[in-house]
Amino acid sequence: MAIDDLIQDATRRMDKSVEAAQHEFATLRTGRATPALLDRIQIDYYGTQTPLKQLATINAPEPRMLTIQPFDPSSVGTIERAIQESDLGLTPSNDGKIIRLPIPQLTEERRKELVKVVRHMAEEGRVAVRNVRRDAIKHLEELVKNGSVGDDEERAAEGRAQKLTDEHVAKIDDLLKRKEAEIMEV
């Protein structure tokens, strides 16, 4: 049935929106060092914007330290510059082969800023989920106009789409609560 396909597609797209929000949260710095912090860093490598994780091995040998070992030792300076110019607020140091990235303790003020950033990311995720619902309802209305779906089926499918939306928004809210708690944890 066309409605089931529509709902399955909406579910798949909403799941992707939740995953994207979860991935965005992972790139945000809390108090612990995690290689995911550097996922958003892009390096200008021979004229091409390349993700850092494709150019180097990133490890967390200690809770407050990341090490970055570039595959190409000549790119150490470029990688270091990209980290300094990013919005992470971290200061790298290198010994010519390995870049060390100490993760400082978060101040109360910085924690509150990060909570605002996380809330903004969560809202973007919620908007993405609602956009999927809007698209699904628009396609339902087209099916009704074509006469392939009746009004009762349309109402039932809209209810299913709304239920899906509520579930996915709740997942994003849950992720947000956990990330806020993680950030505010001293």
PDB file of C-alpha atoms in Angstrom:
ATOM      1  CA  MET A   1       0.000   0.000   0.000  1.00  0.00           C
ATOM      2  CA  ALA A   2       1.225   3.503  -0.801  1.00  0.00           C
ATOM      3  CA  ILE A   3       0.521   4.763   2.728  1.00  0.00           C
ATOM      4  CA  ASP A   4       2.732   2.099   4.335  1.00  0.00           C
ATOM      5  CA  ASP A   5       5.597   2.997   1.994  1.00  0.00           C
ATOM      6  CA  LEU A   6       5.132   6.654   2.868  1.00  0.00           C
ATOM      7  CA  ILE A   7       5.192   5.939   6.612  1.00  0.00           C
ATOM      8  CA  GLN A   8       8.248   3.659   6.265  1.00  0.00           C
ATOM      9  CA  ASP A   9      10.089   6.352   4.313  1.00  0.00           C
ATOM     10  CA  ALA A  10       9.143   8.963   6.929  1.00  0.00           C
ATOM     11  CA  THR A  11      10.339   6.638   9.716  1.00  0.00           C
ATOM     12  CA  ARG A  12      13.669   6.067   7.971  1.00  0.00           C
ATOM     13  CA  ARG A  13      14.200   9.803   7.403  1.00  0.00           C
ATOM     14  CA  MET A  14      13.233  10.670  10.994  1.00  0.00           C
ATOM     15  CA  ASP A  15      15.646   8.016  12.296  1.00  0.00           C
ATOM     16  CA  LYS A  16      18.393   9.662  10.230  1.00  0.00           C
ATOM     17  CA  SER A  17      17.523  13.054  11.739  1.00  0.00           C
ATOM     18  CA  VAL A  18      17.821  11.607  15.257  1.00  0.00           C
ATOM     19  CA  GLU A  19      21.160   9.972  14.344  1.00  0.00           C
ATOM     20  CA  ALA A  20      22.418  13.268  12.929  1.00  0.00           C
ATOM     21  CA  ALA A  21      21.465  15.080  16.152  1.00  0.00           C
ATOM     22  CA  GLN A  22      23.214  12.372  18.187  1.00  0.00           C
ATOM     23  CA  HIS A  23      26.345  12.720  16.032  1.00  0.00           C
ATOM     24  CA  GLU A  24      26.305  16.525  16.439  1.00  0.00           C
ATOM     25  CA  PHE A  25      26.063  16.103  20.224  1.00  0.00           C
ATOM     26  CA  ALA A  26      29.077  13.769  20.172  1.00  0.00           C
ATOM     27  CA  THR A  27      31.235  16.436  18.522  1.00  0.00           C
ATOM     28  CA  LEU A  28      30.604  18.815  21.422  1.00  0.00           C
ATOM     29  CA  ARG A  29      33.241  19.003  24.125  1.00  0.00           C
ATOM     30  CA  THR A  30      32.316  18.010  27.643  1.00  0.00           C
ATOM     31  CA  GLY A  31      34.999  17.434  30.249  1.00  0.00           C
ATOM     32  CA  ARG A  32      36.355  14.229  28.750  1.00  0.00           C
ATOM     33  CA  ALA A  33      38.668  13.748  25.806  1.00  0.00           C
ATOM     34  CA  THR A  34      37.045  11.800  22.989  1.00  0.00           C
ATOM     35  CA  PRO A  35      38.226  11.518  19.378  1.00  0.00           C
ATOM     36  CA  ALA A  36      34.674  12.455  18.232  1.00  0.00           C
ATOM     37  CA  LEU A  37      35.441  16.046  19.345  1.00  0.00           C
ATOM     38  CA  LEU A  38      37.525  16.448  16.205  1.00  0.00           C
ATOM     39  CA  ASP A  39      34.968  14.994  13.747  1.00  0.00           C
ATOM     40  CA  ARG A  40      33.956  18.449  12.493  1.00  0.00           C
ATOM     41  CA  ILE A  41      37.545  19.583  11.814  1.00  0.00           C
ATOM     42  CA  GLN A  42      38.326  19.929   8.088  1.00  0.00           C
ATOM     43  CA  ILE A  43      41.935  20.290   6.910  1.00  0.00           C
ATOM     44  CA  ASP A  44      42.993  22.010   3.697  1.00  0.00           C
ATOM     45  CA  TYR A  45      45.138  19.128   2.425  1.00  0.00           C
ATOM     46  CA  TYR A  46      46.718  19.947  -0.935  1.00  0.00           C
ATOM     47  CA  GLY A  47      43.803  22.216  -1.847  1.00  0.00           C
ATOM     48  CA  THR A  48      41.050  19.786  -0.784  1.00  0.00           C
ATOM     49  CA  GLN A  49      38.951  20.074   2.382  1.00  0.00           C
ATOM     50  CA  THR A  50      39.527  16.707   4.094  1.00  0.00           C
ATOM     51  CA  PRO A  51      38.193  15.446   7.459  1.00  0.00           C
ATOM     52  CA  LEU A  52      40.951  15.226  10.074  1.00  0.00           C
ATOM     53  CA  LYS A  53      40.191  11.562  10.831  1.00  0.00           C
ATOM     54  CA  GLN A  54      41.153  10.683   7.223  1.00  0.00           C
ATOM     55  CA  LEU A  55      44.575  12.310   7.638  1.00  0.00           C
ATOM     56  CA  ALA A  56      45.609  11.114  11.089  1.00  0.00           C
ATOM     57  CA  THR A  57      45.168   8.603  13.887  1.00  0.00           C
ATOM     58  CA  ILE A  58      43.364  10.206  16.829  1.00  0.00           C
ATOM     59  CA  ASN A  59      43.677   8.662  20.303  1.00  0.00           C
ATOM     60  CA  ALA A  60      42.657   9.543  23.855  1.00  0.00           C
ATOM     61  CA  PRO A  61      45.537   8.173  25.984  1.00  0.00           C
ATOM     62  CA  GLU A  62      44.324  10.033  29.102  1.00  0.00           C
ATOM     63  CA  PRO A  63      40.923  11.432  30.176  1.00  0.00           C
ATOM     64  CA  ARG A  64      42.071  15.016  29.443  1.00  0.00           C
ATOM     65  CA  MET A  65      44.365  14.512  26.456  1.00  0.00           C
ATOM     66  CA  LEU A  66      43.993  13.712  22.767  1.00  0.00           C
ATOM     67  CA  THR A  67      46.910  12.767  20.534  1.00  0.00           C
ATOM     68  CA  ILE A  68      46.829  13.223  16.778  1.00  0.00           C
ATOM     69  CA  GLN A  69      49.393  11.360  14.701  1.00  0.00           C
ATOM     70  CA  PRO A  70      49.243  12.479  11.041  1.00  0.00           C
ATOM     71  CA  PHE A  71      49.939   9.846   8.381  1.00  0.00           C
ATOM     72  CA  ASP A  72      51.918  12.545   6.533  1.00  0.00           C
ATOM     73  CA  PRO A  73      54.331  14.250   9.010  1.00  0.00           C
ATOM     74  CA  SER A  74      54.519  17.354   6.763  1.00  0.00           C
ATOM     75  CA  SER A  75      50.835  18.118   7.528  1.00  0.00           C
ATOM     76  CA  VAL A  76      51.408  18.654  11.288  1.00  0.00           C
ATOM     77  CA  GLY A  77      51.434  22.462  10.953  1.00  0.00           C
ATOM     78  CA  THR A  78      48.286  22.560   8.802  1.00  0.00           C
ATOM     79  CA  ILE A  79      46.406  20.297  11.218  1.00  0.00           C
ATOM     80  CA  GLU A  80      47.560  22.340  14.208  1.00  0.00           C
ATOM     81  CA  ARG A  81      46.398  25.586  12.528  1.00  0.00           C
ATOM     82  CA  ALA A  82      42.986  24.096  11.674  1.00  0.00           C
ATOM     83  CA  ILE A  83      42.444  23.052  15.307  1.00  0.00           C
ATOM     84  CA  GLN A  84      43.417  26.519  16.578  1.00  0.00           C
ATOM     85  CA  GLU A  85      41.029  28.204  14.101  1.00  0.00           C
ATOM     86  CA  SER A  86      38.116  25.887  14.998  1.00  0.00           C
ATOM     87  CA  ASP A  87      35.405  26.768  17.544  1.00  0.00           C
ATOM     88  CA  LEU A  88      36.685  24.143  20.010  1.00  0.00           C
ATOM     89  CA  GLY A  89      38.795  26.597  22.004  1.00  0.00           C
ATOM     90  CA  LEU A  90      41.710  24.154  22.307  1.00  0.00           C
ATOM     91  CA  THR A  91      45.448  24.856  22.041  1.00  0.00           C
ATOM     92  CA  PRO A  92      47.496  22.108  20.370  1.00  0.00           C
ATOM     93  CA  SER A  93      51.212  21.488  20.842  1.00  0.00           C
ATOM     94  CA  ASN A  94      53.442  19.231  18.752  1.00  0.00           C
ATOM     95  CA  ASP A  95      56.839  17.558  18.821  1.00  0.00           C
ATOM     96  CA  GLY A  96      57.155  17.353  15.023  1.00  0.00           C
ATOM     97  CA  LYS A  97      55.412  13.977  14.755  1.00  0.00           C
ATOM     98  CA  ILE A  98      52.511  13.951  17.214  1.00  0.00           C
ATOM     99  CA  ILE A  99      50.100  16.759  18.091  1.00  0.00           C
ATOM    100  CA  ARG A 100      49.007  16.784  21.730  1.00  0.00           C
ATOM    101  CA  LEU A 101      45.693  18.393  22.540  1.00  0.00           C
ATOM    102  CA  PRO A 102      45.096  18.969  26.277  1.00  0.00           C
ATOM    103  CA  ILE A 103      41.408  19.296  27.190  1.00  0.00           C
ATOM    104  CA  PRO A 104      41.069  21.935  29.933  1.00  0.00           C
ATOM    105  CA  GLN A 105      38.494  21.745  32.724  1.00  0.00           C
ATOM    106  CA  LEU A 106      35.290  23.538  31.695  1.00  0.00           C
ATOM    107  CA  THR A 107      34.336  26.728  33.550  1.00  0.00           C
ATOM    108  CA  GLU A 108      30.748  27.265  34.697  1.00  0.00           C
ATOM    109  CA  GLU A 109      30.313  30.007  32.079  1.00  0.00           C
ATOM    110  CA  ARG A 110      31.599  27.776  29.276  1.00  0.00           C
ATOM    111  CA  ARG A 111      29.290  24.956  30.427  1.00  0.00           C
ATOM    112  CA  LYS A 112      26.274  27.266  30.144  1.00  0.00           C
ATOM    113  CA  GLU A 113      27.371  28.346  26.642  1.00  0.00           C
ATOM    114  CA  LEU A 114      27.697  24.690  25.618  1.00  0.00           C
ATOM    115  CA  VAL A 115      24.208  23.927  26.954  1.00  0.00           C
ATOM    116  CA  LYS A 116      22.846  26.712  24.716  1.00  0.00           C
ATOM    117  CA  VAL A 117      24.701  25.252  21.728  1.00  0.00           C
ATOM    118  CA  VAL A 118      23.333  21.765  22.492  1.00  0.00           C
ATOM    119  CA  ARG A 119      19.781  23.108  22.797  1.00  0.00           C
ATOM    120  CA  HIS A 120      20.174  24.809  19.414  1.00  0.00           C
ATOM    121  CA  MET A 121      21.412  21.522  17.873  1.00  0.00           C
ATOM    122  CA  ALA A 122      18.444  19.684  19.409  1.00  0.00           C
ATOM    123  CA  GLU A 123      16.024  22.246  17.981  1.00  0.00           C
ATOM    124  CA  GLU A 124      17.564  21.765  14.525  1.00  0.00           C
ATOM    125  CA  GLY A 125      16.988  18.021  14.928  1.00  0.00           C
ATOM    126  CA  ARG A 126      13.365  18.570  15.957  1.00  0.00           C
ATOM    127  CA  VAL A 127      12.818  20.877  12.958  1.00  0.00           C
ATOM    128  CA  ALA A 128      14.286  18.215  10.636  1.00  0.00           C
ATOM    129  CA  VAL A 129      11.863  15.625  12.064  1.00  0.00           C
ATOM    130  CA  ARG A 130       8.903  18.013  11.658  1.00  0.00           C
ATOM    131  CA  ASN A 131       9.941  18.726   8.066  1.00  0.00           C
ATOM    132  CA  VAL A 132       9.798  14.990   7.340  1.00  0.00           C
ATOM    133  CA  ARG A 133       6.265  14.889   8.807  1.00  0.00           C
ATOM    134  CA  ARG A 134       5.263  17.891   6.688  1.00  0.00           C
ATOM    135  CA  ASP A 135       6.559  16.179   3.529  1.00  0.00           C
ATOM    136  CA  ALA A 136       4.719  12.965   4.389  1.00  0.00           C
ATOM    137  CA  ILE A 137       1.439  14.816   4.935  1.00  0.00           C
ATOM    138  CA  LYS A 138       1.918  16.723   1.677  1.00  0.00           C
ATOM    139  CA  HIS A 139       2.373  13.418  -0.187  1.00  0.00           C
ATOM    140  CA  LEU A 140      -0.746  12.043   1.545  1.00  0.00           C
ATOM    141  CA  GLU A 141      -2.759  15.023   0.348  1.00  0.00           C
ATOM    142  CA  GLU A 142      -1.518  14.377  -3.201  1.00  0.00           C
ATOM    143  CA  LEU A 143      -2.657  10.744  -2.916  1.00  0.00           C
ATOM    144  CA  VAL A 144      -6.108  11.949  -1.795  1.00  0.00           C
ATOM    145  CA  LYS A 145      -6.289  14.353  -4.767  1.00  0.00           C
ATOM    146  CA  ASN A 146      -5.365  11.508  -7.139  1.00  0.00           C
ATOM    147  CA  GLY A 147      -8.178   9.474  -5.594  1.00  0.00           C
ATOM    148  CA  SER A 148      -5.923   6.551  -4.628  1.00  0.00           C
ATOM    149  CA  VAL A 149      -6.537   7.117  -0.881  1.00  0.00           C
ATOM    150  CA  GLY A 150      -9.772   7.924   0.952  1.00  0.00           C
ATOM    151  CA  ASP A 151     -10.286  10.617   3.611  1.00  0.00           C
ATOM    152  CA  ASP A 152     -10.463   8.095   6.462  1.00  0.00           C
ATOM    153  CA  GLU A 153      -7.202   6.456   5.396  1.00  0.00           C
ATOM    154  CA  GLU A 154      -5.626   9.892   5.103  1.00  0.00           C
ATOM    155  CA  ARG A 155      -6.654  10.838   8.648  1.00  0.00           C
ATOM    156  CA  ALA A 156      -5.349   7.537  10.020  1.00  0.00           C
ATOM    157  CA  ALA A 157      -2.032   7.976   8.175  1.00  0.00           C
ATOM    158  CA  GLU A 158      -1.696  11.572   9.419  1.00  0.00           C
ATOM    159  CA  GLY A 159      -2.194  10.243  12.952  1.00  0.00           C
ATOM    160  CA  ARG A 160       0.553   7.669  12.387  1.00  0.00           C
ATOM    161  CA  ALA A 161       2.863  10.377  11.016  1.00  0.00           C
ATOM    162  CA  GLN A 162       2.158  12.574  14.045  1.00  0.00           C
ATOM    163  CA  LYS A 163       2.814   9.661  16.416  1.00  0.00           C
ATOM    164  CA  LEU A 164       6.124   8.973  14.645  1.00  0.00           C
ATOM    165  CA  THR A 165       7.049  12.635  14.910  1.00  0.00           C
ATOM    166  CA  ASP A 166       6.257  12.707  18.636  1.00  0.00           C
ATOM    167  CA  GLU A 167       8.372   9.568  19.232  1.00  0.00           C
ATOM    168  CA  HIS A 168      11.367  10.953  17.349  1.00  0.00           C
ATOM    169  CA  VAL A 169      11.152  14.376  18.990  1.00  0.00           C
ATOM    170  CA  ALA A 170      11.032  12.584  22.370  1.00  0.00           C
ATOM    171  CA  LYS A 171      14.223  10.674  21.417  1.00  0.00           C
ATOM    172  CA  ILE A 172      15.970  13.958  20.587  1.00  0.00           C
ATOM    173  CA  ASP A 173      14.744  15.475  23.873  1.00  0.00           C
ATOM    174  CA  ASP A 174      16.098  12.447  25.746  1.00  0.00           C
ATOM    175  CA  LEU A 175      19.488  12.808  24.013  1.00  0.00           C
ATOM    176  CA  LEU A 176      19.433  16.514  24.892  1.00  0.00           C
ATOM    177  CA  LYS A 177      18.750  15.808  28.584  1.00  0.00           C
ATOM    178  CA  ARG A 178      21.626  13.334  28.742  1.00  0.00           C
ATOM    179  CA  LYS A 179      24.039  15.692  26.973  1.00  0.00           C
ATOM    180  CA  GLU A 180      23.051  18.627  29.228  1.00  0.00           C
ATOM    181  CA  ALA A 181      23.649  16.456  32.310  1.00  0.00           C
ATOM    182  CA  GLU A 182      27.015  15.377  30.880  1.00  0.00           C
ATOM    183  CA  ILE A 183      28.026  19.000  30.250  1.00  0.00           C
ATOM    184  CA  MET A 184      26.929  20.303  33.659  1.00  0.00           C
ATOM    185  CA  GLU A 185      28.591  17.383  35.484  1.00  0.00           C
ATOM    186  CA  VAL A 186      31.641  18.769  37.313  1.00  0.00           C
TER     187      VAL A 186
END
